[in-house]
Amino acid sequence: MSFLEKPQRNVDLTAYDGKIPVHYKYTLGLAGDKFFTAIKKDGKFVGTHCEECDVIYSPPAIYCERCFASLEDSWVELPSSGTVVAFTVVTEDDQGKELHCPQVIAAIQLDGADNVFIHRVCDCCIEDLGIGVRVQATFKPKKERKGTLDDIEYFEIATE
Amino acid sequence: MGLRKVACVGAGITKFVRRAKETGRELAWEAAKMALDNAGMTLADIDCVVIGSAPDAFDGVHMKGEYLADGSGGFCKPVMRHFVGGGTGVFSPIHAWQHIASGKFETCLVVTEEKMSSCFPAPAGAFITIFDHTTEQPLGPTLIWIFALEMNRYMQRYGLTEADIAKVSVQNKFNAIDHPAAQLPGKITVKDVLNSEVLAWPVKRLDISPASDGAAAIVLTSEHKARRITDKPVWVSGVGWALDTAYWATRDLYYPQYVEKAARMAYEMAGIREPDKEIHIAEPYDPFDYKMLHHMEGLLLCKRGEAAKLVADGVTARTGRLPCCPSGGALGVGNPIAATGLMKIIELFLQLRGEAGKRQVPGDPRIGVAQAWGDLMQVGTVVVMSR
Ligand SMILES: [Zn+2]
């Protein structure tokens, strides 16, 4: 193709259609299994605690990334509340289509944990949302929970 | 050459299984932690991390190196991930060797992982795009096509039968009975192999290694570190890697030129002139039974076309003159791609230290070679280890 010859549309050249015909089933892992079981059964967050580094991971890990200690027996319960450290309001989906209802996504510093947790915030809270605002997880009713991230309906601005 | 000596001082491996509950990073941590414990080291003793993992499409995680980094001990450390397909696991210690031989680092944690069970309906589906998109993909090829054509070419070139080749599967699965990580060990017969389901003639179910989940790790260090850590260092005394033609259909399928190139490079560095006499123990890559034969020839361990006879005569058995795949190989231990290559390196490490337990090759072996094969079936990676 010469330098000046520029096909303008990506269907102009002869092509074969291709596809990678696979999909994925990811295991939750040892840590993920406990994390999502606690949410499903008890509507609670759990994490793992490295005493050596004094770090609490939630979502948890079975090892401390800093010192490599095993955290398999170092589980702690955490409140389902936290503080917003960053947020965004999403108006287009991943295909560039406008969302019917804007989606609020936040990085939430869970109380007691050392890492932030990424989840939705209820769009009813959009007016009052800001950095440092206290939020609380709302779980789906127990019988609807499946042990997945969607068991957390969203976070809402904490009432107290 | 101005390069420093590099030693292996510790090794760890998870069990190889069809479907692990652990995530890939959890598997990586189990193997990495075990390797550090084995070396009597902690993460604080590690200067840098290298990660070997085959296609991202297996685990279904793009940028798998980054994903695996924390479980591999990469927190706040220089981390590099490499990938040469099935050849990855034996390239991993080569990559780490470069870091240490160059003088840049004293210690390197080497972690390999594969979680093929995430991929549905089968990991083979992820391979479709390795074939040329216009000259091959319209035929609907599967990976096994390559192996069937190659096995057939190899058979007819030397007048070998399916039964001659099946003996490799019988040997390796038997050897794997004594490997604690093994996924498919067992006493099978040549007849079992011949009667197993034909996938793409002449390739049958029992000619093939399984899809697996697993991780393996080692610790490499400079010479002066190694001497302080252990009185039994195992040296990475030769490394070689090579690609032959970049396209699988433009080479003659009966002979793995890619292995010979890599092997000659590794042997030259290790000062080995007559590999068939000087090598005590070999771990050629055996994802298929004929491939162990193919690779023995490429590694110059015997004349071309003679590998099958060595297997038939028991020369390659654990108690033979030239044990090949005493671990049980990919056929018996399992084949979580990158971790398989490192499993072979670990086998040499243990055998040369005399720590292989029930698998220990008699006669105090001092020099071993491990090899893997991959990319679009034309890369060879070779490591010589010695005591
Ligand atoms: Zn820690």
Coordinates of C-alpha atoms and ligand atoms in Angstrom, one line a residue:
Chain A
M1 CA 0.0 0.0 0.0
S2 CA 1.4 3.3 -0.9
F3 CA 1.8 6.1 1.6
L4 CA -0.9 8.2 0.1
E5 CA -3.4 5.3 -0.4
K6 CA -5.6 5.4 2.7
P7 CA -8.6 3.1 3.0
Q8 CA -11.1 5.2 5.0
R9 CA -13.3 2.4 6.3
N10 CA -12.1 -0.7 8.1
V11 CA -14.3 -3.0 5.9
D12 CA -12.9 -1.8 2.6
L13 CA -10.2 -4.5 2.4
T14 CA -10.9 -8.2 1.8
A15 CA -10.9 -10.0 5.2
Y16 CA -11.8 -13.3 6.9
D17 CA -13.8 -13.1 10.1
G18 CA -12.0 -14.4 13.1
K19 CA -12.9 -15.3 16.6
I20 CA -11.3 -16.8 19.6
P21 CA -14.0 -19.3 20.7
V22 CA -13.5 -19.5 24.4
H23 CA -15.0 -18.2 27.6
Y24 CA -13.8 -18.3 31.1
K25 CA -14.9 -19.7 34.5
Y26 CA -12.6 -18.2 37.2
T27 CA -12.4 -19.9 40.6
L28 CA -12.9 -17.6 43.5
G29 CA -9.6 -18.9 45.0
L30 CA -9.0 -19.7 48.7
A31 CA -9.3 -16.1 49.9
G32 CA -12.1 -15.2 47.5
D33 CA -14.1 -18.2 48.7
K34 CA -14.1 -17.0 52.3
F35 CA -14.7 -13.4 51.3
F36 CA -17.8 -14.1 49.2
T37 CA -19.1 -16.8 51.6
A38 CA -19.1 -14.2 54.4
I39 CA -21.0 -11.7 52.2
K40 CA -23.5 -14.3 51.1
K41 CA -24.2 -16.0 54.5
D42 CA -23.7 -13.2 56.9
G43 CA -23.8 -9.9 54.9
K44 CA -20.3 -9.1 56.3
F45 CA -16.9 -8.1 55.0
V46 CA -13.9 -10.1 56.1
G47 CA -10.2 -9.5 55.5
T48 CA -6.9 -11.0 56.3
H49 CA -4.4 -9.4 58.7
C50 CA -0.6 -9.5 58.5
E51 CA 0.6 -8.9 62.0
E52 CA 4.2 -8.5 60.9
C53 CA 3.4 -5.7 58.5
D54 CA 0.2 -4.6 60.3
V55 CA -1.8 -4.6 57.1
I56 CA -5.4 -5.7 56.6
Y57 CA -6.3 -6.9 53.2
S58 CA -10.0 -6.8 52.1
P59 CA -10.8 -8.2 49.6
P60 CA -8.4 -10.6 51.3
A61 CA -5.3 -12.5 50.2
I62 CA -4.0 -15.7 51.6
Y63 CA -0.6 -14.2 51.6
C64 CA 0.9 -10.9 52.5
E65 CA 2.4 -9.4 49.4
R66 CA 4.8 -7.3 51.5
C67 CA 6.5 -10.1 53.5
F68 CA 5.1 -13.3 51.9
A69 CA 3.7 -14.6 55.3
S70 CA 0.8 -17.0 55.1
L71 CA -2.4 -15.3 56.1
E72 CA -4.5 -18.4 55.8
D73 CA -5.3 -18.4 59.5
S74 CA -5.4 -14.6 60.1
W75 CA -9.0 -13.7 59.3
V76 CA -10.7 -10.6 60.7
E77 CA -14.2 -9.3 60.5
L78 CA -14.7 -5.8 59.2
P79 CA -17.6 -3.4 59.3
S80 CA -19.4 -2.8 56.0
S81 CA -18.8 0.9 56.1
G82 CA -16.1 3.2 54.7
T83 CA -15.0 6.5 53.4
V84 CA -15.0 7.6 49.8
V85 CA -11.5 8.5 48.6
A86 CA -12.3 8.9 44.9
F87 CA -15.3 8.6 42.7
T88 CA -16.5 9.0 39.1
V89 CA -19.8 9.3 37.3
V90 CA -20.0 7.1 34.3
T91 CA -22.2 8.2 31.4
E92 CA -21.3 5.8 28.6
D93 CA -21.0 2.0 28.6
D94 CA -18.0 0.0 27.4
Q95 CA -19.4 0.2 23.8
G96 CA -19.7 3.9 23.9
K97 CA -23.5 3.9 24.3
E98 CA -25.1 6.4 26.5
L99 CA -26.2 4.9 29.8
H100 CA -29.9 5.3 30.6
C101 CA -28.9 6.2 34.2
P102 CA -25.4 7.4 35.1
Q103 CA -23.4 5.0 37.2
V104 CA -21.5 6.1 40.2
I105 CA -18.3 4.2 40.9
A106 CA -16.2 4.9 44.0
A107 CA -13.0 3.9 45.6
I108 CA -13.9 3.3 49.2
Q109 CA -11.5 3.0 52.1
L110 CA -13.2 0.3 54.1
D111 CA -13.1 0.8 57.9
G112 CA -10.2 -1.2 59.2
A113 CA -8.8 -2.2 55.8
D114 CA -5.6 -0.8 54.3
N115 CA -6.7 -1.1 50.7
V116 CA -9.6 0.6 48.9
F117 CA -12.6 -1.3 47.7
I118 CA -14.1 -0.5 44.3
H119 CA -17.9 -0.6 44.0
R120 CA -21.1 1.2 42.9
V121 CA -22.7 4.0 44.9
C122 CA -26.4 4.4 44.7
D123 CA -27.3 7.1 42.1
C124 CA -29.7 8.6 44.6
C125 CA -26.6 9.7 46.5
I126 CA -25.1 11.6 43.6
E127 CA -25.9 15.1 44.9
D128 CA -24.3 14.6 48.3
L129 CA -21.3 12.5 47.2
G130 CA -17.8 13.8 47.7
I131 CA -14.3 12.9 48.9
G132 CA -14.4 11.9 52.6
V133 CA -18.1 11.1 52.6
R134 CA -19.0 8.2 54.8
V135 CA -20.7 5.3 53.0
Q136 CA -22.3 2.0 54.0
A137 CA -22.8 -1.2 52.0
T138 CA -26.3 -2.3 51.1
F139 CA -26.5 -6.0 50.6
K140 CA -29.2 -7.8 48.5
P141 CA -31.8 -9.7 50.5
K142 CA -30.2 -13.0 51.8
K143 CA -32.2 -15.3 49.5
E144 CA -31.1 -13.4 46.4
R145 CA -27.4 -13.5 47.3
K146 CA -25.2 -15.8 45.2
G147 CA -21.7 -15.3 46.6
T148 CA -20.6 -12.8 44.0
L149 CA -19.7 -9.1 43.9
D150 CA -23.3 -8.3 43.0
D151 CA -24.5 -9.5 46.4
I152 CA -23.5 -6.0 47.4
E153 CA -26.3 -3.9 45.8
Y154 CA -24.3 -0.7 46.2
F155 CA -22.9 1.6 48.8
E156 CA -25.1 4.5 50.2
I157 CA -24.3 7.5 52.2
A158 CA -24.2 6.4 55.8
T159 CA -27.2 7.6 57.8
E160 CA -25.4 8.2 61.2
Chain B
M1 CA 32.8 -13.9 28.7
G2 CA 32.8 -11.7 31.8
L3 CA 29.7 -13.4 33.1
R4 CA 29.2 -14.6 36.6
K5 CA 28.4 -18.1 37.7
V6 CA 24.7 -18.6 38.7
A7 CA 23.4 -21.2 41.1
C8 CA 20.0 -22.7 41.9
V9 CA 19.6 -22.8 45.7
G10 CA 15.9 -23.6 46.2
A11 CA 12.8 -25.0 44.5
G12 CA 9.0 -25.2 45.1
I13 CA 6.1 -26.7 43.2
T14 CA 2.4 -27.1 43.7
K15 CA 0.5 -30.2 42.9
F16 CA -0.5 -30.3 39.2
V17 CA -4.2 -30.8 38.9
R18 CA -7.0 -30.6 36.4
R19 CA -8.9 -27.8 38.2
A20 CA -7.3 -26.0 41.2
K21 CA -9.5 -24.1 43.6
E22 CA -6.7 -21.6 44.1
T23 CA -6.4 -18.6 41.8
G24 CA -3.4 -18.3 39.6
R25 CA -1.7 -15.8 42.0
E26 CA -2.4 -18.1 44.9
L27 CA -0.8 -21.0 43.1
A28 CA 2.2 -18.7 42.3
W29 CA 2.5 -17.8 46.0
E30 CA 2.4 -21.4 47.1
A31 CA 5.2 -22.4 44.8
A32 CA 7.3 -19.2 45.4
K33 CA 6.9 -19.4 49.2
M34 CA 8.0 -23.1 49.1
A35 CA 11.0 -22.2 47.0
L36 CA 12.1 -19.5 49.4
D37 CA 11.6 -21.8 52.4
N38 CA 13.5 -24.5 50.6
A39 CA 16.4 -22.1 50.2
G40 CA 16.2 -20.9 53.7
M41 CA 15.5 -17.4 52.5
T42 CA 12.8 -14.7 52.9
L43 CA 11.3 -12.3 50.4
A44 CA 13.6 -9.6 51.8
D45 CA 16.6 -11.6 50.5
I46 CA 15.2 -11.4 46.9
D47 CA 16.6 -8.6 44.6
C48 CA 14.3 -9.2 41.6
V49 CA 11.6 -11.4 40.2
V50 CA 11.0 -13.1 36.9
I51 CA 7.7 -14.6 36.0
G52 CA 7.1 -17.1 33.2
S53 CA 3.6 -17.8 32.0
A54 CA 2.3 -18.9 28.7
P55 CA -0.6 -17.3 26.8
D56 CA -2.8 -14.9 28.7
A57 CA -5.7 -16.6 27.0
F58 CA -5.3 -19.7 29.2
D59 CA -5.9 -18.0 32.5
G60 CA -8.2 -15.5 30.8
V61 CA -6.2 -12.7 32.3
H62 CA -4.6 -10.1 30.1
M63 CA -1.2 -8.9 31.4
K64 CA -0.9 -12.1 33.4
G65 CA 2.6 -11.1 34.5
E66 CA 1.2 -8.1 36.3
Y67 CA -1.6 -10.2 37.7
L68 CA 0.8 -12.8 39.1
A69 CA 3.3 -10.3 40.3
D70 CA 2.2 -10.0 44.0
G71 CA 1.9 -13.7 44.4
S72 CA 5.3 -14.1 42.9
G73 CA 7.0 -11.8 45.4
G74 CA 7.1 -8.8 43.0
F75 CA 5.9 -6.2 45.5
C76 CA 8.1 -3.1 45.1
K77 CA 10.7 -5.1 43.3
P78 CA 12.0 -5.2 39.7
V79 CA 9.7 -7.6 37.9
M80 CA 9.9 -9.0 34.4
R81 CA 7.6 -11.5 32.7
H82 CA 8.6 -13.4 29.6
F83 CA 6.7 -15.7 27.3
V84 CA 7.8 -18.0 24.6
G85 CA 4.8 -20.3 24.5
G86 CA 5.5 -23.9 25.6
G87 CA 9.2 -23.1 25.8
T88 CA 8.5 -20.6 28.6
G89 CA 9.3 -22.7 31.7
V90 CA 12.9 -23.5 30.6
F91 CA 13.4 -19.9 29.4
S92 CA 12.5 -18.7 32.9
P93 CA 15.8 -19.7 34.5
I94 CA 17.6 -18.4 31.4
H95 CA 15.9 -15.0 31.9
A96 CA 16.9 -15.1 35.6
W97 CA 20.4 -16.2 34.7
Q98 CA 20.8 -13.0 32.6
H99 CA 19.9 -10.9 35.6
I100 CA 22.5 -12.5 37.8
A101 CA 25.2 -13.4 35.4
S102 CA 25.3 -9.8 34.2
G103 CA 26.1 -8.6 37.7
K104 CA 23.0 -6.5 38.0
F105 CA 21.4 -8.6 40.8
E106 CA 22.5 -11.2 43.4
T107 CA 19.3 -13.1 43.9
C108 CA 16.3 -13.8 41.7
L109 CA 13.0 -15.5 42.5
V110 CA 11.7 -17.3 39.4
V111 CA 8.0 -18.1 39.3
T112 CA 6.0 -20.0 36.6
E113 CA 2.3 -20.5 36.6
E114 CA -0.5 -21.7 34.4
K115 CA -4.2 -22.0 35.2
M116 CA -5.6 -23.7 32.1
S117 CA -8.9 -24.8 33.6
S118 CA -10.3 -21.3 33.5
C119 CA -10.6 -21.6 29.7
F120 CA -13.8 -23.1 28.4
P121 CA -14.8 -25.3 26.6
A122 CA -11.1 -26.2 26.3
P123 CA -7.8 -24.3 26.3
A124 CA -7.3 -25.6 22.7
G125 CA -9.8 -23.0 21.6
A126 CA -7.5 -20.2 22.7
F127 CA -5.0 -21.5 20.1
I128 CA -7.0 -20.8 17.0
T129 CA -5.3 -17.4 16.4
I130 CA -1.8 -18.9 16.4
F131 CA -2.6 -20.2 12.9
D132 CA -2.3 -17.9 10.0
H133 CA -5.6 -16.0 9.7
T134 CA -6.0 -16.3 6.0
T135 CA -4.0 -19.4 4.9
E136 CA -4.9 -21.7 7.8
Q137 CA -7.7 -20.5 10.0
P138 CA -10.4 -21.0 7.3
L139 CA -9.7 -24.7 7.5
G140 CA -10.7 -24.8 11.2
P141 CA -7.4 -26.1 12.5
T142 CA -6.8 -27.4 16.0
L143 CA -3.5 -27.6 17.7
I144 CA -3.5 -31.4 17.4
W145 CA -3.3 -31.0 13.6
I146 CA 0.3 -29.8 13.9
F147 CA 1.3 -32.7 16.2
A148 CA -0.5 -35.3 14.0
L149 CA 1.3 -34.1 10.9
E150 CA 4.6 -33.9 12.7
M151 CA 4.3 -37.3 14.4
N152 CA 3.3 -38.9 11.1
R153 CA 6.3 -37.3 9.3
Y154 CA 8.6 -38.5 12.0
M155 CA 7.2 -42.0 11.9
Q156 CA 7.5 -42.4 8.2
R157 CA 11.0 -40.8 8.1
Y158 CA 12.4 -43.5 10.3
G159 CA 9.9 -46.3 9.8
L160 CA 8.6 -46.1 13.4
T161 CA 5.2 -47.5 14.5
E162 CA 2.6 -46.0 16.9
A163 CA 3.7 -48.8 19.3
D164 CA 7.3 -47.6 19.2
I165 CA 6.2 -44.2 20.2
A166 CA 3.6 -45.3 22.8
K167 CA 6.5 -46.7 24.9
V168 CA 7.4 -43.1 25.9
S169 CA 4.0 -42.5 27.4
V170 CA 4.2 -45.8 29.3
Q171 CA 7.6 -45.0 30.7
N172 CA 6.8 -41.4 31.7
K173 CA 3.5 -42.1 33.3
F174 CA 5.2 -44.9 35.3
N175 CA 8.0 -42.6 36.4
A176 CA 5.3 -40.1 37.6
I177 CA 4.0 -42.5 40.2
D178 CA 6.8 -41.4 42.5
H179 CA 6.3 -37.6 41.9
P180 CA 4.3 -36.0 44.6
A181 CA 2.9 -33.3 42.3
A182 CA 1.8 -35.7 39.6
Q183 CA -1.6 -35.4 37.9
L184 CA -1.7 -38.5 35.6
P185 CA 0.7 -41.1 37.0
G186 CA 0.0 -44.8 36.4
K187 CA 1.0 -48.2 35.1
I188 CA -0.3 -48.3 31.6
T189 CA 0.6 -50.6 28.6
V190 CA 1.4 -49.9 25.0
K191 CA -1.9 -51.5 24.2
D192 CA -3.7 -49.0 26.4
V193 CA -2.1 -46.2 24.4
L194 CA -3.0 -47.8 21.1
N195 CA -6.6 -48.4 22.1
S196 CA -7.2 -44.9 23.5
E197 CA -9.4 -42.6 21.6
V198 CA -8.0 -41.3 18.3
L199 CA -8.0 -37.5 18.3
A200 CA -6.2 -36.8 14.9
W201 CA -4.5 -39.9 13.6
P202 CA -1.9 -40.9 14.6
V203 CA -2.3 -38.9 17.8
K204 CA -4.4 -40.7 20.5
R205 CA -5.6 -39.6 23.9
L206 CA -2.8 -41.3 25.8
D207 CA -0.1 -39.9 23.5
I208 CA -0.9 -36.5 25.0
S209 CA -0.2 -34.7 28.2
P210 CA -3.2 -33.3 30.1
A211 CA -4.3 -29.7 30.5
S212 CA -3.3 -28.7 34.0
D213 CA -3.3 -26.0 36.7
G214 CA -0.1 -25.5 38.6
A215 CA 2.9 -23.4 39.6
A216 CA 6.6 -24.0 40.1
A217 CA 9.4 -21.7 41.4
I218 CA 13.1 -21.6 42.0
V219 CA 15.6 -19.3 43.5
L220 CA 18.8 -18.4 41.6
T221 CA 21.7 -16.5 43.1
S222 CA 25.2 -15.4 42.3
E223 CA 28.1 -17.7 43.3
H224 CA 29.1 -15.9 46.5
K225 CA 25.5 -15.8 47.8
A226 CA 25.0 -19.4 46.9
R227 CA 28.1 -20.5 48.9
R228 CA 26.7 -18.8 52.0
I229 CA 23.2 -20.3 51.5
T230 CA 24.0 -23.9 50.8
D231 CA 26.8 -26.4 50.5
K232 CA 24.9 -28.0 47.6
P233 CA 24.4 -25.4 44.9
V234 CA 23.4 -26.6 41.5
W235 CA 25.0 -24.5 38.7
V236 CA 23.2 -23.2 35.7
S237 CA 26.2 -24.1 33.6
G238 CA 24.7 -23.7 30.1
V239 CA 21.9 -21.8 28.6
G240 CA 20.6 -21.7 25.0
W241 CA 17.5 -20.6 23.1
A242 CA 16.7 -20.4 19.5
L243 CA 13.9 -20.1 17.0
D244 CA 14.2 -21.8 13.6
T245 CA 11.8 -20.7 11.0
A246 CA 9.1 -18.4 12.2
Y247 CA 6.4 -20.4 10.6
W248 CA 5.8 -24.1 11.4
A249 CA 5.0 -25.2 7.9
T250 CA 8.3 -23.9 6.5
R251 CA 10.5 -26.4 8.3
D252 CA 10.8 -30.1 7.9
L253 CA 8.7 -31.6 10.6
Y254 CA 10.8 -34.7 11.2
Y255 CA 13.6 -32.9 13.0
P256 CA 13.6 -30.1 15.6
Q257 CA 16.3 -27.8 14.4
Y258 CA 15.2 -25.3 17.0
V259 CA 16.3 -27.6 19.8
E260 CA 19.7 -28.4 18.2
K261 CA 20.5 -24.7 17.8
A262 CA 19.6 -24.0 21.4
A263 CA 21.4 -27.2 22.7
R264 CA 24.6 -26.4 20.9
M265 CA 24.6 -22.9 22.4
A266 CA 24.0 -24.4 25.9
Y267 CA 26.6 -27.2 25.5
E268 CA 29.3 -24.8 24.3
M269 CA 28.8 -22.6 27.3
A270 CA 28.9 -25.7 29.6
G271 CA 31.9 -27.1 27.8
I272 CA 30.1 -30.2 26.7
R273 CA 31.5 -31.8 23.6
E274 CA 29.8 -35.2 23.5
P275 CA 26.4 -34.7 25.0
D276 CA 25.4 -38.4 24.5
K277 CA 28.3 -39.4 26.8
E278 CA 28.6 -36.5 29.1
I279 CA 25.0 -35.9 30.1
H280 CA 23.9 -38.1 33.0
I281 CA 20.2 -37.2 33.0
A282 CA 17.8 -35.5 30.7
E283 CA 14.4 -33.8 30.9
P284 CA 13.4 -33.3 27.2
Y285 CA 10.0 -31.7 26.8
D286 CA 7.3 -34.3 26.3
P287 CA 3.9 -32.8 25.9
F288 CA 3.4 -35.7 23.4
D289 CA 5.2 -39.0 23.5
Y290 CA 6.8 -38.6 20.1
K291 CA 8.1 -35.2 21.2
M292 CA 10.4 -36.7 23.8
L293 CA 12.0 -38.8 21.0
H294 CA 12.1 -35.8 18.7
H295 CA 13.7 -33.7 21.4
M296 CA 16.3 -36.3 22.5
E297 CA 17.5 -36.2 18.9
G298 CA 17.6 -32.4 18.8
L299 CA 19.5 -32.4 22.1
L300 CA 22.1 -34.7 20.4
L301 CA 21.6 -37.4 23.0
C302 CA 21.4 -40.0 20.3
K303 CA 21.6 -40.2 16.5
R304 CA 18.6 -39.1 14.5
G305 CA 15.9 -41.7 14.4
E306 CA 17.4 -43.7 17.2
A307 CA 15.6 -42.3 20.2
A308 CA 12.7 -44.8 20.1
K309 CA 15.2 -47.7 20.3
L310 CA 16.8 -46.2 23.4
V311 CA 13.4 -46.1 25.0
A312 CA 12.6 -49.7 23.9
D313 CA 15.9 -50.9 25.3
G314 CA 15.3 -49.3 28.7
V315 CA 18.3 -46.9 28.2
T316 CA 16.0 -43.9 29.1
A317 CA 14.4 -45.6 32.1
R318 CA 15.3 -44.2 35.5
T319 CA 17.8 -47.0 36.0
G320 CA 19.1 -46.8 32.5
R321 CA 22.3 -45.3 31.1
L322 CA 20.6 -42.1 30.1
P323 CA 17.5 -41.5 32.1
C324 CA 15.0 -39.3 30.2
C325 CA 12.1 -37.6 32.1
P326 CA 12.8 -39.4 35.4
S327 CA 10.3 -36.9 36.8
G328 CA 7.5 -38.4 34.9
G329 CA 7.5 -35.5 32.4
A330 CA 4.5 -33.6 31.1
L331 CA 2.9 -36.9 30.2
G332 CA 2.8 -38.1 33.8
V333 CA 3.3 -35.1 36.1
G334 CA 1.0 -32.9 34.0
N335 CA 1.4 -29.9 31.8
P336 CA 0.6 -26.5 33.2
I337 CA 2.7 -25.1 30.3
A338 CA 5.2 -22.7 31.9
A339 CA 5.3 -24.6 35.2
T340 CA 6.1 -27.8 33.3
G341 CA 9.4 -26.5 32.0
L342 CA 10.4 -25.3 35.5
M343 CA 9.2 -28.6 36.9
K344 CA 11.9 -30.2 34.7
I345 CA 14.5 -27.7 35.9
I346 CA 13.5 -28.6 39.5
E347 CA 13.9 -32.3 38.7
L348 CA 17.5 -31.7 37.7
F349 CA 18.0 -29.6 40.8
L350 CA 16.8 -32.4 43.0
Q351 CA 18.5 -35.2 41.1
L352 CA 21.8 -33.5 41.1
R353 CA 21.6 -32.8 44.8
G354 CA 20.6 -36.4 45.5
E355 CA 17.3 -35.2 46.9
A356 CA 14.9 -36.8 44.5
G357 CA 13.7 -39.4 47.0
K358 CA 12.0 -42.4 45.3
R359 CA 12.8 -40.9 41.9
Q360 CA 16.5 -40.6 42.5
V361 CA 18.5 -41.7 39.6
P362 CA 21.3 -44.1 40.7
G363 CA 25.0 -43.4 39.9
D364 CA 25.4 -40.0 41.5
P365 CA 24.4 -37.9 38.4
R366 CA 26.4 -34.6 38.1
I367 CA 25.3 -33.1 34.7
G368 CA 21.7 -32.8 33.5
V369 CA 19.9 -31.0 30.6
A370 CA 16.3 -29.8 30.5
Q371 CA 14.5 -28.5 27.4
A372 CA 11.2 -27.1 26.4
W373 CA 9.5 -26.2 23.1
G374 CA 7.0 -23.7 22.1
D375 CA 5.9 -20.5 20.4
L376 CA 4.4 -21.6 17.1
M377 CA 6.2 -24.9 17.7
Q378 CA 9.6 -23.6 16.6
V379 CA 11.3 -22.3 19.7
G380 CA 13.8 -24.4 21.7
T381 CA 14.9 -23.5 25.2
V382 CA 17.7 -25.5 26.8
V383 CA 19.4 -25.4 30.2
V384 CA 22.4 -27.5 31.4
M385 CA 22.7 -27.8 35.1
S386 CA 25.7 -29.3 37.0
R387 CA 26.9 -29.9 40.5
Ligands
ZN1 ZN 3.3 -8.9 55.9

